[in-house]
mmCIF file of C-alpha atoms in Angstrom:
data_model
loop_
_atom_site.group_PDB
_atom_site.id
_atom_site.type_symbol
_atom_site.label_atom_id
_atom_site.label_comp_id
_atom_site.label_asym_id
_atom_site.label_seq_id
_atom_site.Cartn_x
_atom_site.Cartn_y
_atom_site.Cartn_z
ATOM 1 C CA UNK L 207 -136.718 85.316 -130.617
ATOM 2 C CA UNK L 208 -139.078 88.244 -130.407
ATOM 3 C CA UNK L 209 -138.240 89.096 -133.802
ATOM 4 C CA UNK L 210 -138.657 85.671 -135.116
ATOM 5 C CA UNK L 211 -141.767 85.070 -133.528
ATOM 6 C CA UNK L 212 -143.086 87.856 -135.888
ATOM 7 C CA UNK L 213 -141.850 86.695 -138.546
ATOM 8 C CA UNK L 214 -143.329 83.275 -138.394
ATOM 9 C CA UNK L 215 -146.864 84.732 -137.611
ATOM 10 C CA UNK L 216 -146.604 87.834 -140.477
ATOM 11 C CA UNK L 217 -145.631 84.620 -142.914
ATOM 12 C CA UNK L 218 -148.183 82.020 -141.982
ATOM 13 C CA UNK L 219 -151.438 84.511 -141.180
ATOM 14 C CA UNK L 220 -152.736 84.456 -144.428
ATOM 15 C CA UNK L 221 -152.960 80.423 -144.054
ATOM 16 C CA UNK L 222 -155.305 81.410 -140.579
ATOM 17 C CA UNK L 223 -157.386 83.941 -142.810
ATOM 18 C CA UNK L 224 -157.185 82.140 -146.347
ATOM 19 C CA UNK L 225 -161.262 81.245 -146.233
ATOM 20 C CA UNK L 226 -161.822 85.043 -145.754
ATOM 21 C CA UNK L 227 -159.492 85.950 -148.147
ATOM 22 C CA UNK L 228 -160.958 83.183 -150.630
ATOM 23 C CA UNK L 229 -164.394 84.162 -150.345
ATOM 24 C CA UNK L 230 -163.446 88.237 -150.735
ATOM 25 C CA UNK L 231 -161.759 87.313 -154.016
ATOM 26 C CA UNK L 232 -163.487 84.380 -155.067
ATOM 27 C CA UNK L 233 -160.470 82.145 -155.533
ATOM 28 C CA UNK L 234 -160.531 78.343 -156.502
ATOM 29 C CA UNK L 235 -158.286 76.050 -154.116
ATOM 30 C CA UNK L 236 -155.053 76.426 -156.996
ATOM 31 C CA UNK L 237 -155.166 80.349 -156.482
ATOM 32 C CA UNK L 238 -155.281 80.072 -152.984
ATOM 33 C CA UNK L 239 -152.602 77.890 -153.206
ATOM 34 C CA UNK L 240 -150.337 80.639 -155.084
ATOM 35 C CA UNK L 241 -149.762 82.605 -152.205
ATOM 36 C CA UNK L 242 -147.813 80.195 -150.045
ATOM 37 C CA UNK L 243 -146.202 78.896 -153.341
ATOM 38 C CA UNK L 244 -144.972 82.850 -154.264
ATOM 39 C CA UNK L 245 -143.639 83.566 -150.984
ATOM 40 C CA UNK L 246 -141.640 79.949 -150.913
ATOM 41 C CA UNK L 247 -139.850 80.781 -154.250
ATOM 42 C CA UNK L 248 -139.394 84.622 -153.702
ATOM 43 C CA UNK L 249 -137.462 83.312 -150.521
ATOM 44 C CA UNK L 250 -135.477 81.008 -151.152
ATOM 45 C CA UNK L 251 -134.540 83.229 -154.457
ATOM 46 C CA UNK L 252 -133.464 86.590 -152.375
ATOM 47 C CA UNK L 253 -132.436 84.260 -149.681
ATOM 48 C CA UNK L 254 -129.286 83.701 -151.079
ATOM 49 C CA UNK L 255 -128.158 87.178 -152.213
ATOM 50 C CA UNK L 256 -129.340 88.427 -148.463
ATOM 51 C CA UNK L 257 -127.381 85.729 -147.066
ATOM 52 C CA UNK L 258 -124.281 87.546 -148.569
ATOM 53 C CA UNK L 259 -125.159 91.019 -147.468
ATOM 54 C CA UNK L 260 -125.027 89.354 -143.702
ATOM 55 C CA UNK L 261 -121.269 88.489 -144.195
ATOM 56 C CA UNK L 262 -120.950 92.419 -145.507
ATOM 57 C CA UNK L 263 -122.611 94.551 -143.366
ATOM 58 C CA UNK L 264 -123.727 95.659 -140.296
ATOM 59 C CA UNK L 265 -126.051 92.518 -139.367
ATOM 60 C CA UNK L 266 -128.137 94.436 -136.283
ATOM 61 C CA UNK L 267 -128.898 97.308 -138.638
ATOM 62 C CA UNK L 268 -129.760 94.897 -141.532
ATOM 63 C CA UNK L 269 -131.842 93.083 -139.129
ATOM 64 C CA UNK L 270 -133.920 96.087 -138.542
ATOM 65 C CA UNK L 271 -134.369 97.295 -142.253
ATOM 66 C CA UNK L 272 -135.612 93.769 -142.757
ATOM 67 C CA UNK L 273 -137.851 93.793 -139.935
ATOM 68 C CA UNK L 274 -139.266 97.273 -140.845
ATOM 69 C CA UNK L 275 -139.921 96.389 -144.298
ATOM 70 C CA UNK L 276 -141.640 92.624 -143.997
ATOM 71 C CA UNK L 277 -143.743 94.426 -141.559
ATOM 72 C CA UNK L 278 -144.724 97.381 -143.718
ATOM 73 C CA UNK L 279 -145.577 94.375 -146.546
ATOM 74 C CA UNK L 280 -147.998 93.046 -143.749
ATOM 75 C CA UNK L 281 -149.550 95.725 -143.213
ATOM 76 C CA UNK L 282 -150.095 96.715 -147.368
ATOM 77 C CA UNK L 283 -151.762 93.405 -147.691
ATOM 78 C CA UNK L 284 -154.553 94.260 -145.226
ATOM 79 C CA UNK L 285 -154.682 97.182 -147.852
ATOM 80 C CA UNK L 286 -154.813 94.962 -150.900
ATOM 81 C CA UNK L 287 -157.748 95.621 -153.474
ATOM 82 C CA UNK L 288 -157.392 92.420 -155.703
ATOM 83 C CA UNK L 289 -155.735 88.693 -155.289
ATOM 84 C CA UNK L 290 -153.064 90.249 -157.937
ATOM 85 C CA UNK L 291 -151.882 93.199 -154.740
ATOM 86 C CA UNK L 292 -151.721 90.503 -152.361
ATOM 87 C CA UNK L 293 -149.928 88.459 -153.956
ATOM 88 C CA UNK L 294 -147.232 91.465 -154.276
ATOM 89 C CA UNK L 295 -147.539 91.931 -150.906
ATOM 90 C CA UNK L 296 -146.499 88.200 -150.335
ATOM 91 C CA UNK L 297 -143.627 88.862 -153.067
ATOM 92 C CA UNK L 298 -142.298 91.688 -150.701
ATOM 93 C CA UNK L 299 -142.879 90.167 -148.026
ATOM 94 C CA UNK L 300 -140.737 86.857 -148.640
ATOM 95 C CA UNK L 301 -137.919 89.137 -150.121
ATOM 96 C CA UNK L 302 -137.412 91.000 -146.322
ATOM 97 C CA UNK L 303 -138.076 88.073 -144.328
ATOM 98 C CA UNK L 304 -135.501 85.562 -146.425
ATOM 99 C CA UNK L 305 -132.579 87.363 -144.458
ATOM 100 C CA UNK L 306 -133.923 86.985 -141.323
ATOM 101 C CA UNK L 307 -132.823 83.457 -139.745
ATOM 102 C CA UNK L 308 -129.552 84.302 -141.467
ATOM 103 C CA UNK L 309 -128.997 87.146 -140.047
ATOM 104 C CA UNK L 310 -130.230 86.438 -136.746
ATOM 105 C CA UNK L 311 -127.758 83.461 -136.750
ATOM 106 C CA UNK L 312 -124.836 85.265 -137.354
ATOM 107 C CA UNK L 313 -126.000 87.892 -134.385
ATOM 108 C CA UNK L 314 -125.969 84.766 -132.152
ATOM 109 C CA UNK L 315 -122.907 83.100 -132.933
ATOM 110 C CA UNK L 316 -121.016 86.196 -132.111
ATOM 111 C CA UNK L 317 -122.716 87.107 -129.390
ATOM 112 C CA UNK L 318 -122.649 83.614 -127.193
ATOM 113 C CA UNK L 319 -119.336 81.113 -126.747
ATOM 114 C CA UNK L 320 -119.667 77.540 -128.713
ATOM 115 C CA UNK L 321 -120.100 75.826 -125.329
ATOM 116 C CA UNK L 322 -123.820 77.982 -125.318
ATOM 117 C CA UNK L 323 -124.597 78.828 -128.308
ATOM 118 C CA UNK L 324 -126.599 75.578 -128.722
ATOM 119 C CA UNK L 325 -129.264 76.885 -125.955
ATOM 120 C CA UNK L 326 -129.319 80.091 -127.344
ATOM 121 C CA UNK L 327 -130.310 78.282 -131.192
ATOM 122 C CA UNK L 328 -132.569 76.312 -129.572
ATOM 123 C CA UNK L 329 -134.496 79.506 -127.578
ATOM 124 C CA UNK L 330 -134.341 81.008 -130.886
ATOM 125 C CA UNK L 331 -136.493 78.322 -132.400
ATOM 126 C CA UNK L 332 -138.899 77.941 -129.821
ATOM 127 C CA UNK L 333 -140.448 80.940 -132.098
ATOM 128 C CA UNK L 334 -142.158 78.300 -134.183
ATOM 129 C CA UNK L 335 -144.329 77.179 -131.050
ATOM 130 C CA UNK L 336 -144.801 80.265 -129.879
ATOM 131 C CA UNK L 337 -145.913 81.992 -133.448
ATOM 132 C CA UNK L 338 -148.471 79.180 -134.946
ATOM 133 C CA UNK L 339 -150.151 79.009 -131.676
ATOM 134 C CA UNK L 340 -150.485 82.880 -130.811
ATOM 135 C CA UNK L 341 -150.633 83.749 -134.529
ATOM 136 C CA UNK L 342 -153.229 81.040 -135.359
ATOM 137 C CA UNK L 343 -155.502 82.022 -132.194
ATOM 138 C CA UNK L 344 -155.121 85.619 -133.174
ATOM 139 C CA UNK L 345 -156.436 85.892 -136.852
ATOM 140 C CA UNK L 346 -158.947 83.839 -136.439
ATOM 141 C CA UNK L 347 -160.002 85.436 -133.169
ATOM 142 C CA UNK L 348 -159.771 89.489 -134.972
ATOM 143 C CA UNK L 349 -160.940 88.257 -138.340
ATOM 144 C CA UNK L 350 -163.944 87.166 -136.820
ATOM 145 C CA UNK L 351 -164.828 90.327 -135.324
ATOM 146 C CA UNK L 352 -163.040 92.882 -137.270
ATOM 147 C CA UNK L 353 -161.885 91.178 -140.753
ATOM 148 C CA UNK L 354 -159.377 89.732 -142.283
ATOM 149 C CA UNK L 355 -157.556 92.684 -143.351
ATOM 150 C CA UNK L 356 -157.801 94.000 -139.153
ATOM 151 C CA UNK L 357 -155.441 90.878 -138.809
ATOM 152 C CA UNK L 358 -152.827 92.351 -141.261
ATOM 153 C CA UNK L 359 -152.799 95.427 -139.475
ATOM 154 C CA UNK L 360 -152.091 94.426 -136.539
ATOM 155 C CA UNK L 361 -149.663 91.668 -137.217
ATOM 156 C CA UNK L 362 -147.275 94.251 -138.717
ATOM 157 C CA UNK L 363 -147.457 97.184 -136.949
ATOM 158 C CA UNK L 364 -145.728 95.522 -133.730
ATOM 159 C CA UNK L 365 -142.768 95.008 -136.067
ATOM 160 C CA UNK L 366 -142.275 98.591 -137.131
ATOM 161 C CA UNK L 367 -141.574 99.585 -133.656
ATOM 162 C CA UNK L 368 -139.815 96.595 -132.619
ATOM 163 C CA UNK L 369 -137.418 97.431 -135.914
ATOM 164 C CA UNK L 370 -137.025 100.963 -134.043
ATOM 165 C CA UNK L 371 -135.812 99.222 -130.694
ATOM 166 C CA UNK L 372 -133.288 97.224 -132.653
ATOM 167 C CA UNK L 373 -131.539 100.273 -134.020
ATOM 168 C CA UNK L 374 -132.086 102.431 -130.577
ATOM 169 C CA UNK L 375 -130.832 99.004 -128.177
ATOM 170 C CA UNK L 376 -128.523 96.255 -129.989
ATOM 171 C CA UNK L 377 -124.874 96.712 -130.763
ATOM 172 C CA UNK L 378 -122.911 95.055 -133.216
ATOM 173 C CA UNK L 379 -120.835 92.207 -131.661
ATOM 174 C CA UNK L 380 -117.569 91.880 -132.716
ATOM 175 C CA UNK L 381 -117.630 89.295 -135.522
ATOM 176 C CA UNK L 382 -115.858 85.579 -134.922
ATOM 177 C CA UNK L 383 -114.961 87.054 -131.512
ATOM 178 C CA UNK L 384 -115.582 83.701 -129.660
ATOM 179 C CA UNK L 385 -113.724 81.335 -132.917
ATOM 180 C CA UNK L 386 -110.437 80.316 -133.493
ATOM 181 C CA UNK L 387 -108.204 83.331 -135.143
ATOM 182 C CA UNK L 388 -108.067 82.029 -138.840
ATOM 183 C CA UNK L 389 -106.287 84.046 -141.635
ATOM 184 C CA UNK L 390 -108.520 86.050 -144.105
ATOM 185 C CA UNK L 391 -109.279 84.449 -147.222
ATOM 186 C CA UNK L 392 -107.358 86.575 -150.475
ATOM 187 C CA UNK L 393 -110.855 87.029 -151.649
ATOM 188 C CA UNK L 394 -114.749 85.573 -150.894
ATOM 189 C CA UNK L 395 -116.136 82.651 -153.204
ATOM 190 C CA UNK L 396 -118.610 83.375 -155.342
ATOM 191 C CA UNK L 397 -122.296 81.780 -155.566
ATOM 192 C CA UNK L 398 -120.983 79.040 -158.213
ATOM 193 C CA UNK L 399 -118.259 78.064 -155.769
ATOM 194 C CA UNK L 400 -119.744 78.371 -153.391
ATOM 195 C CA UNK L 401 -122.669 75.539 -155.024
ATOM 196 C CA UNK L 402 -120.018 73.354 -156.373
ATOM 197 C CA UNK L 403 -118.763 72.906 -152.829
ATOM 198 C CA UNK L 404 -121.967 71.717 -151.729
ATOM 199 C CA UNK L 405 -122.444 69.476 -154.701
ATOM 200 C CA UNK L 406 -118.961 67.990 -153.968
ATOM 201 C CA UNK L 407 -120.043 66.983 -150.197
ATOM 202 C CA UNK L 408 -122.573 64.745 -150.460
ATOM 203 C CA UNK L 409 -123.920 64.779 -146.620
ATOM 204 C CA UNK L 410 -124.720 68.418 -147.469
ATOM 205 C CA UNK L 411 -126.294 68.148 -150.749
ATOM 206 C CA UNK L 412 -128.576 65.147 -149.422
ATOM 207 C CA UNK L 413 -129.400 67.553 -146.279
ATOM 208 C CA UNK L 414 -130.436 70.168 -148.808
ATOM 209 C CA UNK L 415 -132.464 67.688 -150.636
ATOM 210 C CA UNK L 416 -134.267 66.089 -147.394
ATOM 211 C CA UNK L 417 -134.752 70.093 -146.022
ATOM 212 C CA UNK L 418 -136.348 70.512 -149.518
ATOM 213 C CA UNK L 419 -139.217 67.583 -149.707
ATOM 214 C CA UNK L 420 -139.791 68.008 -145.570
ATOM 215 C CA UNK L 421 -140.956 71.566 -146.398
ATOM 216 C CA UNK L 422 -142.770 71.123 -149.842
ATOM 217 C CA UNK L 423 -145.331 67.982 -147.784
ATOM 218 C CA UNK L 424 -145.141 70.329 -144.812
ATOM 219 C CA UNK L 425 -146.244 73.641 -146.785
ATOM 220 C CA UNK L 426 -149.243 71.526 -148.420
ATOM 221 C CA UNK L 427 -150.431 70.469 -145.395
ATOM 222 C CA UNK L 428 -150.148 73.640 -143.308
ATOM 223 C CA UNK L 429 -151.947 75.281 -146.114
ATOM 224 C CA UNK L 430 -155.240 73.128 -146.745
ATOM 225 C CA UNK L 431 -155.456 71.252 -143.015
#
């Protein structure tokens, strides 16, 4: 949850700052609204190759390359010089942070039994509170006596040591342990089987859709309220 938290605030802080940041670079309302609109499609683009790499690899070690690096892209956009850096920044930013829910997911359904992992999912997401209330108060509080760019630095640097305590404290959990044995697939699908399946089920592909248009009103409005 810790982990999640900064993610949430590292990806919506430069809505909290984007006056600052507007004036600094003298950007009209459709520039400003580039930067949430980059980091949306640079996510859900990575998202789905970095949602692989969780089935292949060592998830708490991925977890904490992730977290290192969407932190270190934090902290380079307090260092950005021009609109055209920070929007890089964003770029790099989305790219780490697209494998974190689905990496963190898989940690917690093989580290809690079916009959709690619901509590622990939910605990999980109480990050969103947690983050646009703390993060909100934050950079507006440091930007207003220390700049915009102050905010940046210290919204990642708690993640670059938290990355560290990942490595040094969490174990891998032994994956599936609490799921019914089930033989081992031949070979995995690939991305185009894996899409017709969805397109085949329609309760999933409407889900997708609905997940889709909630976000895109809820992205505007976050952005420009």
């Amino acid at each position: 949850m810790a982990i999640a938290t900064l993610n949430n605030i590292d990806r919506t802080l430069v809505l909290a700052l984007a006056e600052p940041i507007k004036r600094e670079f003298g950007l009209s309302d459709s520039a400003l609204g580039l930067l949430p609109s980059v980091f949306a499609i640079s996510y859900s683009i990575v998202g789905i190759p970095v949602g692989m790499l969780v089935d292949r690899m060592n998830c708490v070690r991925l977890l904490a390359c992730l977290l290192a690096l969407w932190s270190a892209a934090t902290v380079m956009g307090g260092f950005a010089p021009s609109f055209r850096a920070l929007l890089l920044a964003r770029i790099g930013l989305a790219t780490a942070e697209s494998g974190s829910v689905p990496t963190s997911m898989s940690l917690i359904t093989d580290l809690f039994p079916p009959a709690r992992r619901g509590a622990a999912i939910g605990l999980y997401f109480f990050n969103n509170a947690i983050a646009l209330t703390a993060g909100f108060a934050m950079a507006g509080v440091i930007a207003r006596h220390f700049g915009w760019r102050a905010a940046f630095f210290i919204s990642g640097t708690p993640g670059l040591f938290l990355a560290l305590f990942v490595i040094l404290a969490l174990r891998e959990p032994a994956r599936g342990a609490f799921e019914r044995p089930v033989a081992e697939p031949e070979r995995r699908p690939t991305i185009i089987e894996i899409v017709a399946t969805v397109w085949r089920r329609k309760a999933l592909l409407l889900l997708a859709v609905a997940a889709v248009l909630v976000i895109a009103v809820q992205a505007g409005i976050t952005a420009f309220i």
